[in-house]
């Protein structure tokens, strides 16, 4: 797949930034396609800046910049203070088709 990293976005679809430790996209490897759906091979944990809202995930072609291939919305979760968000591999999937 062309998606090498997963990032988190807020409720309006803007990728998160900032924090200490800093938010960053996470590298991802994918399971073998099953019924056209592939999933990350492991859960991904992200640092979330204070005041941020996690509203979805997106797949990207690079650790910064790159192409945004879309993803899915999540139930909004707002962080009053710095925290961590774990994106569960079993609940995260994309439909894959051979190019």
C-alpha atoms as an extended CHARMM CRD file, in Angstrom:
* protein
*
        99  EXT
         1         1  UNK       CA              0.0000000000        0.0000000000        0.0000000000  PROA      1               0.0000000000
         2         2  UNK       CA              1.0680000000        3.6020000000       -0.5000000000  PROA      2               0.0000000000
         3         3  UNK       CA              0.1660000000        4.5010000000        3.0860000000  PROA      3               0.0000000000
         4         4  UNK       CA              3.3260000000        4.3900000000        5.2050000000  PROA      4               0.0000000000
         5         5  UNK       CA              2.1960000000        6.5560000000        8.1450000000  PROA      5               0.0000000000
         6         6  UNK       CA             -1.0040000000        7.2770000000       10.0610000000  PROA      6               0.0000000000
         7         7  UNK       CA             -1.7980000000       10.6380000000       11.5860000000  PROA      7               0.0000000000
         8         8  UNK       CA             -4.6200000000       12.0090000000       13.7070000000  PROA      8               0.0000000000
         9         9  UNK       CA             -6.8770000000       14.9120000000       12.7740000000  PROA      9               0.0000000000
        10        10  UNK       CA             -9.2410000000       17.1190000000       14.7400000000  PROA      10              0.0000000000
        11        11  UNK       CA            -13.0020000000       17.3600000000       14.2260000000  PROA      11              0.0000000000
        12        12  UNK       CA            -12.5260000000       19.6310000000       11.1690000000  PROA      12              0.0000000000
        13        13  UNK       CA             -9.9830000000       17.3180000000        9.5070000000  PROA      13              0.0000000000
        14        14  UNK       CA             -6.8380000000       19.3320000000       10.3240000000  PROA      14              0.0000000000
        15        15  UNK       CA             -3.8660000000       17.2360000000       11.4320000000  PROA      15              0.0000000000
        16        16  UNK       CA             -2.7790000000       17.7130000000       15.0460000000  PROA      16              0.0000000000
        17        17  UNK       CA              0.4750000000       19.5430000000       15.8540000000  PROA      17              0.0000000000
        18        18  UNK       CA              2.5190000000       20.5360000000       18.8800000000  PROA      18              0.0000000000
        19        19  UNK       CA              2.7120000000       19.1780000000       22.3730000000  PROA      19              0.0000000000
        20        20  UNK       CA              5.5720000000       18.0340000000       24.5670000000  PROA      20              0.0000000000
        21        21  UNK       CA              6.3930000000       15.2910000000       23.8680000000  PROA      21              0.0000000000
        22        22  UNK       CA              5.4500000000       16.3400000000       20.3420000000  PROA      22              0.0000000000
        23        23  UNK       CA              2.6560000000       14.8060000000       18.2910000000  PROA      23              0.0000000000
        24        24  UNK       CA              3.9650000000       12.8890000000       15.2680000000  PROA      24              0.0000000000
        25        25  UNK       CA              2.5790000000       10.5520000000       12.6290000000  PROA      25              0.0000000000
        26        26  UNK       CA              3.2670000000        6.8920000000       13.3110000000  PROA      26              0.0000000000
        27        27  UNK       CA              4.8290000000        4.4740000000       10.8280000000  PROA      27              0.0000000000
        28        28  UNK       CA              2.4690000000        1.6550000000        9.9240000000  PROA      28              0.0000000000
        29        29  UNK       CA              2.7100000000       -1.8030000000        8.3950000000  PROA      29              0.0000000000
        30        30  UNK       CA             -0.3870000000       -3.5810000000        7.1610000000  PROA      30              0.0000000000
        31        31  UNK       CA             -1.8840000000       -7.0490000000        7.4910000000  PROA      31              0.0000000000
        32        32  UNK       CA             -2.5640000000       -9.1470000000        4.4380000000  PROA      32              0.0000000000
        33        33  UNK       CA             -5.7800000000       -8.0550000000        2.7580000000  PROA      33              0.0000000000
        34        34  UNK       CA             -8.8440000000       -9.9810000000        3.8780000000  PROA      34              0.0000000000
        35        35  UNK       CA            -12.0140000000       -9.3630000000        1.9190000000  PROA      35              0.0000000000
        36        36  UNK       CA            -10.3730000000       -6.2270000000        0.5200000000  PROA      36              0.0000000000
        37        37  UNK       CA             -9.7990000000       -4.6970000000        3.9920000000  PROA      37              0.0000000000
        38        38  UNK       CA             -6.3160000000       -4.2650000000        5.4380000000  PROA      38              0.0000000000
        39        39  UNK       CA             -5.4900000000       -3.3300000000        9.0200000000  PROA      39              0.0000000000
        40        40  UNK       CA             -2.3580000000       -2.1290000000       10.8400000000  PROA      40              0.0000000000
        41        41  UNK       CA             -0.3090000000       -4.9900000000       12.2860000000  PROA      41              0.0000000000
        42        42  UNK       CA             -0.1840000000       -3.2690000000       15.7170000000  PROA      42              0.0000000000
        43        43  UNK       CA             -1.9330000000       -0.5950000000       17.7690000000  PROA      43              0.0000000000
        44        44  UNK       CA             -0.4780000000        2.9070000000       17.2710000000  PROA      44              0.0000000000
        45        45  UNK       CA              0.0470000000        5.3180000000       20.1830000000  PROA      45              0.0000000000
        46        46  UNK       CA              0.1760000000        9.0850000000       19.6120000000  PROA      46              0.0000000000
        47        47  UNK       CA              1.1620000000       11.9830000000       21.8880000000  PROA      47              0.0000000000
        48        48  UNK       CA             -1.7430000000       14.4360000000       22.0510000000  PROA      48              0.0000000000
        49        49  UNK       CA             -1.1900000000       18.1340000000       22.8270000000  PROA      49              0.0000000000
        50        50  UNK       CA             -3.1690000000       19.7920000000       25.6260000000  PROA      50              0.0000000000
        51        51  UNK       CA             -6.3850000000       21.3240000000       24.2910000000  PROA      51              0.0000000000
        52        52  UNK       CA             -6.4810000000       19.1320000000       21.1670000000  PROA      52              0.0000000000
        53        53  UNK       CA             -9.4500000000       17.0870000000       20.0000000000  PROA      53              0.0000000000
        54        54  UNK       CA             -8.9160000000       13.7810000000       18.2180000000  PROA      54              0.0000000000
        55        55  UNK       CA            -11.6350000000       13.4780000000       15.5740000000  PROA      55              0.0000000000
        56        56  UNK       CA            -10.2470000000       10.9770000000       13.0750000000  PROA      56              0.0000000000
        57        57  UNK       CA             -7.2690000000        9.2800000000       11.4780000000  PROA      57              0.0000000000
        58        58  UNK       CA             -5.7360000000        9.6600000000        8.0330000000  PROA      58              0.0000000000
        59        59  UNK       CA             -3.2520000000        7.6110000000        6.0430000000  PROA      59              0.0000000000
        60        60  UNK       CA             -0.2410000000        9.4120000000        4.5560000000  PROA      60              0.0000000000
        61        61  UNK       CA              2.5680000000        8.5320000000        2.1470000000  PROA      61              0.0000000000
        62        62  UNK       CA              5.2810000000       10.0950000000        4.3520000000  PROA      62              0.0000000000
        63        63  UNK       CA              6.1780000000       10.9700000000        7.9580000000  PROA      63              0.0000000000
        64        64  UNK       CA              5.6270000000       14.6690000000        7.1160000000  PROA      64              0.0000000000
        65        65  UNK       CA              3.9510000000       16.1770000000        4.0660000000  PROA      65              0.0000000000
        66        66  UNK       CA              3.1790000000       13.5300000000        1.4620000000  PROA      66              0.0000000000
        67        67  UNK       CA             -0.2170000000       12.5210000000        0.1330000000  PROA      67              0.0000000000
        68        68  UNK       CA             -3.2730000000       12.2710000000        2.3910000000  PROA      68              0.0000000000
        69        69  UNK       CA             -5.1380000000        9.1290000000        1.3200000000  PROA      69              0.0000000000
        70        70  UNK       CA             -8.0130000000        9.6370000000        3.7430000000  PROA      70              0.0000000000
        71        71  UNK       CA             -9.0460000000        7.4700000000        6.6440000000  PROA      71              0.0000000000
        72        72  UNK       CA            -12.0140000000        7.5300000000        8.9710000000  PROA      72              0.0000000000
        73        73  UNK       CA            -13.7220000000        9.7000000000       11.5480000000  PROA      73              0.0000000000
        74        74  UNK       CA            -13.5460000000        8.7090000000       15.2080000000  PROA      74              0.0000000000
        75        75  UNK       CA            -15.6720000000        9.6610000000       18.2000000000  PROA      75              0.0000000000
        76        76  UNK       CA            -14.3470000000       13.0920000000       19.2210000000  PROA      76              0.0000000000
        77        77  UNK       CA            -12.0840000000       12.9470000000       22.2640000000  PROA      77              0.0000000000
        78        78  UNK       CA            -10.8360000000       16.2330000000       23.7480000000  PROA      78              0.0000000000
        79        79  UNK       CA             -7.6920000000       16.4430000000       25.8890000000  PROA      79              0.0000000000
        80        80  UNK       CA             -7.5900000000       19.1050000000       28.6140000000  PROA      80              0.0000000000
        81        81  UNK       CA             -3.9260000000       18.2490000000       29.2680000000  PROA      81              0.0000000000
        82        82  UNK       CA             -1.1610000000       16.4800000000       27.3760000000  PROA      82              0.0000000000
        83        83  UNK       CA             -2.0710000000       12.8410000000       26.8350000000  PROA      83              0.0000000000
        84        84  UNK       CA             -1.8450000000        9.7360000000       24.6850000000  PROA      84              0.0000000000
        85        85  UNK       CA             -4.2950000000        8.2530000000       22.1920000000  PROA      85              0.0000000000
        86        86  UNK       CA             -4.0860000000        4.6170000000       21.0960000000  PROA      86              0.0000000000
        87        87  UNK       CA             -5.5360000000        3.7940000000       17.6870000000  PROA      87              0.0000000000
        88        88  UNK       CA             -6.5880000000        0.1460000000       17.8570000000  PROA      88              0.0000000000
        89        89  UNK       CA             -5.4330000000       -1.9430000000       14.9070000000  PROA      89              0.0000000000
        90        90  UNK       CA             -8.4630000000       -4.2430000000       15.1470000000  PROA      90              0.0000000000
        91        91  UNK       CA            -10.8000000000       -1.2410000000       14.7260000000  PROA      91              0.0000000000
        92        92  UNK       CA             -8.7980000000        0.5010000000       11.9910000000  PROA      92              0.0000000000
        93        93  UNK       CA             -9.1000000000       -0.6550000000        8.4130000000  PROA      93              0.0000000000
        94        94  UNK       CA             -9.1180000000        0.5530000000        4.8400000000  PROA      94              0.0000000000
        95        95  UNK       CA            -10.4140000000       -1.0420000000        1.6830000000  PROA      95              0.0000000000
        96        96  UNK       CA             -7.4830000000       -2.0250000000       -0.5070000000  PROA      96              0.0000000000
        97        97  UNK       CA             -7.5800000000       -2.6460000000       -4.2150000000  PROA      97              0.0000000000
        98        98  UNK       CA             -4.6670000000       -3.6750000000       -6.3940000000  PROA      98              0.0000000000
        99        99  UNK       CA             -3.3440000000       -0.8950000000       -8.6040000000  PROA      99              0.0000000000
